[in-house]
Amino acid sequence: MRDQGQKAAQTRLTLAELPTPLEYLERLSDHLGCEIWMKRDDLTGFAGGGNKVRKLEYLMAEAVAQGADTIVTSGALQSNHARQTAAAAAKLGLKSVLVLTEAVTGRSAAYENGGNLALDRLLGAEVIRLLHGSDSVGEQEAIVAGLTDAGRSVYVIPTGGSNLTGALGYANAAEELEVQLTERNLAPARIVTASGSSGTQAGLILGTDIPVLGISVSSSEAELAAKVGAIVTEGAKLARFAGAADRAITVDDRFVGAGYGQPSDAMLEALHTVGSLEAIFLDPVYTGKAMAGLFAHAREGRLTGPTVFLHTGGMPAIFAYDDVI
Ligand SMILES: *Cc1c(COP(=O)(O)O)cnc(C)c1O
């Protein structure tokens, strides 16, 4: 395990445009009465940007090193991770198979075919749709077995690219942020991020001792903290991250609303406020709910000192929520 991690730590492709900007959000800060900075990982540049690009620099390096010709990954229909994986596969000349579950019920026609799904088609991905409530693990195993039987060499990326290899992208992002903070002589009290499959939050915790507040977009606090903790524990076995073993794992699950991908009033307020004050687009599934969490913490008087909000991307999903935006 130790050797594998260290090997992965050394192998990385270049997909993202780095460093991403760190910006002071003056009008939003005035609006909330707090000092808010934004790390613009919506601007990682590759195929629509977003946080998965940093993870894929490590995951795809591993896939190439293993001689894979086919990448299989999974997610919801509007998965940004699946779109970015399909993009990385296209760029590297690999086949991508996206196993997408209709996990978000009651959405519009645009959700079923537009947004990220339109981009997946342009990227040449094969999309396999699973019905709500299906055994996605079993179905994916059968798909991988079928591809292998057909002579393909398959590399499977977990949902959201969230394992230690993927999280290395966010340990790096944290180190990149530290350099920008030093340049500005800035010492933030916290980083706020959307947290879904947990790799982004785990990577940040490995890479910096600045407290990280993960706003859950799907799971309960206990469930998500356990997922983050598992990656942090594994990572902390590497010499590079030895200091991370005892760092706090902080999750707030009050902003999930009716469920993953389901719109909430607080999410819509965040999208409209940040759009109209800062000309920055948040997305309905992740960053909108994370920003709703930041707003609530500001109103609860908890945001003393500077806060860095990590913008993890997701813009294409806006076009799948035209019915509520
Ligand atoms: C995947 C994703 C996240 C969550 O990152 P995890 O590493 O899965 O927790 C946040 N924002 C956007 C836009 C995403 O696509």
Coordinates of C-alpha atoms and ligand atoms in Angstrom, one line a residue:
M1 CA 0.0 0.0 0.0
R2 CA 2.8 2.4 1.0
D3 CA 4.8 1.7 -2.1
Q4 CA 1.7 2.0 -4.4
G5 CA 0.9 5.4 -2.9
Q6 CA 4.4 6.6 -3.3
K7 CA 4.6 5.5 -6.9
A8 CA 1.3 7.2 -7.6
A9 CA 2.6 10.3 -6.0
Q10 CA 5.4 10.5 -8.5
T11 CA 3.3 9.9 -11.6
R12 CA 1.2 12.7 -13.0
L13 CA -0.1 13.8 -16.4
T14 CA -0.6 17.4 -17.3
L15 CA -4.3 18.2 -18.0
A16 CA -5.1 21.2 -15.9
E17 CA -4.2 24.9 -16.4
L18 CA -2.4 25.6 -13.1
P19 CA -2.2 27.5 -10.8
T20 CA -5.9 28.5 -10.8
P21 CA -6.6 32.0 -9.6
L22 CA -7.2 33.0 -6.0
E23 CA -9.6 36.0 -6.0
Y24 CA -10.9 38.3 -3.3
L25 CA -14.7 38.6 -3.7
E26 CA -15.3 42.2 -2.7
R27 CA -18.9 42.6 -3.4
L28 CA -19.9 39.3 -1.8
S29 CA -17.7 40.0 1.2
D30 CA -19.5 43.4 1.7
H31 CA -22.9 41.6 1.2
L32 CA -22.1 39.0 3.9
G33 CA -20.0 41.2 6.2
C34 CA -17.2 38.6 6.0
E35 CA -13.9 38.3 4.2
I36 CA -14.4 35.8 1.4
W37 CA -11.8 34.6 -1.1
M38 CA -12.3 32.1 -3.9
K39 CA -10.0 29.5 -5.2
R40 CA -11.1 29.2 -8.8
D41 CA -10.9 25.5 -9.6
D42 CA -13.9 26.0 -11.9
L43 CA -11.1 27.4 -14.1
T44 CA -8.8 24.3 -14.3
G45 CA -9.3 24.8 -18.0
F46 CA -9.6 21.3 -19.4
A47 CA -12.9 20.4 -21.2
G48 CA -15.0 22.7 -19.1
G49 CA -12.8 22.7 -16.0
G50 CA -13.7 21.6 -12.4
N51 CA -12.1 19.7 -9.6
K52 CA -12.0 16.3 -11.2
V53 CA -9.2 17.4 -13.6
R54 CA -6.7 17.6 -10.8
K55 CA -7.6 14.0 -9.7
L56 CA -7.5 12.7 -13.2
E57 CA -3.9 13.9 -13.7
Y58 CA -3.0 11.1 -11.2
L59 CA -5.7 8.6 -12.0
M60 CA -5.1 8.7 -15.8
A61 CA -1.3 8.5 -15.3
E62 CA -1.9 5.2 -13.4
A63 CA -4.3 4.0 -16.1
V64 CA -1.6 4.7 -18.8
A65 CA 1.1 3.1 -16.7
Q66 CA -1.0 -0.1 -16.5
G67 CA -1.5 -0.2 -20.2
A68 CA -5.3 0.5 -20.1
D69 CA -7.1 1.1 -23.3
T70 CA -10.6 1.6 -21.8
I71 CA -11.7 3.7 -18.8
V72 CA -14.9 2.9 -16.9
T73 CA -16.3 5.2 -14.3
S74 CA -19.7 5.9 -12.7
G75 CA -21.9 8.7 -11.4
A76 CA -25.3 10.4 -11.7
L77 CA -26.6 11.4 -15.2
Q78 CA -25.2 14.9 -14.7
S79 CA -21.9 13.8 -13.3
N80 CA -19.2 16.4 -13.9
H81 CA -16.7 13.7 -12.9
A82 CA -17.9 11.4 -15.8
R83 CA -17.6 14.3 -18.3
Q84 CA -14.1 15.2 -17.2
T85 CA -13.1 11.5 -17.3
A86 CA -14.5 11.1 -20.8
A87 CA -12.5 14.3 -21.8
A88 CA -9.3 12.9 -20.3
A89 CA -9.8 9.6 -22.1
A90 CA -10.5 11.3 -25.4
K91 CA -7.3 13.4 -25.1
L92 CA -5.3 10.3 -24.4
G93 CA -6.9 8.2 -27.2
L94 CA -8.7 5.8 -24.8
K95 CA -12.2 4.5 -24.9
S96 CA -14.5 5.7 -22.1
V97 CA -17.6 4.0 -20.7
L98 CA -19.7 6.0 -18.4
V99 CA -22.1 4.1 -16.2
L100 CA -24.6 6.7 -15.2
T101 CA -27.5 6.1 -12.8
E102 CA -30.8 8.0 -13.0
A103 CA -30.4 8.7 -9.3
V104 CA -32.1 12.1 -9.3
T105 CA -35.8 11.8 -9.8
G106 CA -38.4 14.3 -10.9
R107 CA -36.0 16.5 -13.0
S108 CA -36.7 18.1 -16.4
A109 CA -36.0 16.8 -19.9
A110 CA -32.8 18.9 -20.0
Y111 CA -31.5 17.0 -17.0
E112 CA -32.1 13.7 -18.9
N113 CA -30.3 14.7 -22.0
G114 CA -28.6 18.1 -21.8
G115 CA -25.9 19.7 -19.7
N116 CA -23.0 17.3 -19.0
L117 CA -24.7 14.5 -21.0
A118 CA -24.5 16.6 -24.2
L119 CA -20.8 17.1 -23.6
D120 CA -20.3 13.4 -22.9
R121 CA -21.7 12.7 -26.4
L122 CA -19.4 15.3 -28.0
L123 CA -16.4 13.6 -26.2
G124 CA -17.3 10.3 -27.8
A125 CA -18.1 8.5 -24.6
E126 CA -20.2 5.4 -24.4
V127 CA -23.0 6.2 -21.9
I128 CA -24.8 3.3 -20.2
R129 CA -27.8 4.4 -18.2
L130 CA -29.0 2.5 -15.1
L131 CA -32.4 2.9 -13.7
H132 CA -33.0 4.5 -10.3
G133 CA -32.5 1.9 -7.5
S134 CA -30.5 -0.5 -9.7
D135 CA -27.6 -2.5 -8.3
S136 CA -25.0 -0.2 -9.8
V137 CA -22.0 -2.0 -8.3
G138 CA -23.1 -5.4 -9.8
E139 CA -24.1 -3.8 -13.1
Q140 CA -20.7 -2.1 -13.4
E141 CA -18.9 -5.4 -12.6
A142 CA -20.8 -7.1 -15.4
I143 CA -19.9 -4.3 -17.8
V144 CA -16.2 -4.5 -16.9
A145 CA -16.3 -8.3 -17.3
G146 CA -17.9 -7.9 -20.7
L147 CA -15.3 -5.5 -21.9
T148 CA -12.5 -7.7 -20.5
D149 CA -13.9 -10.7 -22.3
A150 CA -13.9 -8.7 -25.5
G151 CA -10.2 -8.2 -25.1
R152 CA -10.2 -4.7 -23.6
S153 CA -7.7 -3.6 -20.9
V154 CA -10.0 -1.8 -18.4
Y155 CA -9.0 0.7 -15.8
V156 CA -11.9 1.5 -13.4
I157 CA -12.1 4.9 -11.7
P158 CA -14.3 5.0 -8.6
T159 CA -17.3 7.4 -8.5
G160 CA -15.9 11.0 -8.2
G161 CA -12.3 9.7 -8.6
S162 CA -12.2 9.5 -4.9
N163 CA -9.4 7.2 -3.7
L164 CA -6.0 8.2 -2.5
T165 CA -4.6 8.4 -6.0
G166 CA -7.2 10.9 -7.0
A167 CA -7.0 12.8 -3.7
L168 CA -3.3 13.5 -4.4
G169 CA -4.6 16.1 -6.9
Y170 CA -6.2 18.0 -4.0
A171 CA -3.2 17.6 -1.7
N172 CA -1.3 19.4 -4.5
A173 CA -4.1 22.0 -4.8
A174 CA -3.7 22.8 -1.1
E175 CA 0.0 23.3 -1.5
E176 CA -0.6 25.5 -4.6
L177 CA -3.0 27.5 -2.4
E178 CA -0.5 27.9 0.4
V179 CA 2.0 29.5 -2.1
Q180 CA -0.7 32.0 -3.1
L181 CA -1.6 32.7 0.5
T182 CA 2.0 33.4 1.4
E183 CA 2.4 35.8 -1.6
R184 CA -0.6 37.7 -0.3
N185 CA 0.4 37.5 3.3
L186 CA -3.0 35.9 4.0
A187 CA -3.8 33.4 6.8
P188 CA -7.3 32.1 6.3
A189 CA -9.2 30.7 9.2
R190 CA -10.8 28.0 7.0
I191 CA -11.4 26.5 3.6
V192 CA -15.0 25.8 2.6
T193 CA -15.7 23.2 -0.1
A194 CA -18.5 21.1 -1.4
S195 CA -18.0 17.5 -0.4
G196 CA -19.6 14.6 -2.2
S197 CA -17.6 11.5 -2.8
S198 CA -15.0 12.9 -0.4
G199 CA -11.7 12.9 -2.3
T200 CA -11.5 16.6 -2.6
Q201 CA -11.9 17.2 1.1
A202 CA -9.6 14.4 2.0
G203 CA -6.9 15.7 -0.4
L204 CA -7.1 19.2 1.1
I205 CA -6.7 17.8 4.6
L206 CA -3.7 15.9 3.5
G207 CA -2.1 18.9 1.9
T208 CA -2.7 21.7 4.4
D209 CA -3.3 22.3 8.1
I210 CA -5.8 25.1 7.4
P211 CA -9.1 23.8 8.8
V212 CA -11.4 22.4 6.0
L213 CA -15.2 22.7 6.3
G214 CA -16.8 20.2 4.0
I215 CA -20.4 21.0 3.1
S216 CA -22.1 17.7 2.2
V217 CA -24.2 17.5 -0.9
S218 CA -25.5 14.0 -0.4
S219 CA -24.5 12.0 2.7
S220 CA -25.0 12.4 6.4
E221 CA -22.3 13.9 8.4
A222 CA -21.2 10.6 10.0
E223 CA -21.2 8.8 6.6
L224 CA -19.2 11.5 4.8
A225 CA -16.7 12.0 7.6
A226 CA -16.0 8.3 7.6
K227 CA -15.3 8.3 3.9
V228 CA -13.0 11.4 4.2
G229 CA -11.3 9.8 7.2
A230 CA -10.6 6.6 5.4
I231 CA -8.6 8.4 2.6
V232 CA -6.8 10.7 5.1
T233 CA -5.8 7.7 7.2
E234 CA -4.4 5.9 4.2
G235 CA -2.6 9.0 2.9
A236 CA -1.1 9.8 6.3
K237 CA 0.9 6.6 6.1
L238 CA 2.9 8.3 3.4
A239 CA 5.9 10.2 4.7
R240 CA 4.8 13.3 2.8
F241 CA 1.5 13.5 4.7
A242 CA 2.6 12.2 8.1
G243 CA 1.4 15.4 9.7
A244 CA -2.2 14.8 8.6
A245 CA -3.0 11.8 10.7
D246 CA -4.6 13.8 13.5
R247 CA -6.3 16.6 11.6
A248 CA -9.9 17.3 12.3
I249 CA -12.5 16.2 9.7
T250 CA -15.4 18.7 9.8
V251 CA -18.6 18.1 7.8
D252 CA -21.9 20.0 7.8
D253 CA -24.8 18.1 6.3
R254 CA -27.5 20.7 6.8
F255 CA -27.6 21.9 3.2
V256 CA -28.3 18.7 1.2
G257 CA -32.0 19.7 1.0
A258 CA -34.4 17.1 -0.4
G259 CA -31.4 15.0 -1.6
Y260 CA -28.4 14.8 -3.9
G261 CA -29.1 16.9 -7.0
Q262 CA -32.5 18.1 -5.7
P263 CA -32.8 21.9 -5.9
S264 CA -33.2 23.9 -2.7
D265 CA -34.2 27.5 -2.1
A266 CA -30.8 28.1 -0.3
M267 CA -28.9 26.8 -3.3
L268 CA -30.9 29.0 -5.7
E269 CA -30.2 32.1 -3.4
A270 CA -26.5 31.3 -3.6
L271 CA -26.5 30.9 -7.4
H272 CA -28.3 34.2 -7.9
T273 CA -26.4 36.1 -5.3
V274 CA -22.9 35.1 -6.5
G275 CA -23.9 35.5 -10.1
S276 CA -25.3 39.0 -9.7
L277 CA -22.6 40.3 -7.3
E278 CA -19.5 38.6 -8.7
A279 CA -20.3 37.4 -12.2
I280 CA -19.3 33.9 -11.1
F281 CA -21.5 30.9 -11.9
L282 CA -22.0 28.3 -9.2
D283 CA -23.7 25.0 -10.0
P284 CA -27.0 23.6 -8.6
V285 CA -25.6 20.3 -7.3
Y286 CA -22.3 21.1 -5.5
T287 CA -21.0 24.6 -5.3
G288 CA -24.5 26.1 -4.9
K289 CA -25.2 24.0 -1.8
A290 CA -21.7 24.6 -0.5
M291 CA -22.1 28.4 -0.9
A292 CA -25.6 28.1 0.8
G293 CA -23.6 26.5 3.7
L294 CA -21.1 29.4 3.7
F295 CA -24.0 31.9 3.8
A296 CA -25.5 30.2 6.8
H297 CA -22.2 30.0 8.6
A298 CA -21.8 33.8 7.9
R299 CA -25.2 34.5 9.3
E300 CA -24.6 32.4 12.3
G301 CA -21.5 34.6 13.0
R302 CA -19.1 31.7 12.6
L303 CA -16.9 33.2 9.8
T304 CA -14.4 35.3 11.7
G305 CA -11.2 35.9 9.8
P306 CA -10.7 35.3 6.1
T307 CA -12.5 32.3 4.4
V308 CA -11.4 30.6 1.2
F309 CA -14.2 29.0 -0.7
L310 CA -13.0 26.4 -3.2
H311 CA -15.0 26.7 -6.4
T312 CA -15.0 23.1 -7.7
G313 CA -16.8 23.8 -11.0
G314 CA -20.0 22.1 -12.4
M315 CA -21.1 24.9 -14.7
P316 CA -22.5 22.5 -17.4
A317 CA -25.1 21.3 -14.9
I318 CA -26.7 24.7 -14.8
F319 CA -28.2 23.9 -18.3
A320 CA -29.8 20.8 -16.8
Y321 CA -31.7 22.9 -14.2
D322 CA -33.3 25.4 -16.6
D323 CA -36.7 24.7 -15.1
V324 CA -35.7 26.2 -11.7
I325 CA -33.1 28.8 -12.5
Ligands
LIG1 C1 -17.4 16.0 -7.8 C2 -17.7 17.5 -7.5 C3 -17.5 18.0 -6.1 C4 -17.3 17.1 -5.0 O1 -16.0 16.6 -5.0 P1 -15.7 15.2 -4.2 O2 -14.3 14.9 -4.3 O3 -16.6 14.2 -4.9 O4 -16.2 15.3 -2.8 C5 -17.7 19.3 -5.9 N1 -18.1 20.1 -6.9 C6 -18.3 19.7 -8.2 C7 -18.7 20.7 -9.2 C8 -18.1 18.4 -8.5 O5 -18.2 18.0 -9.8

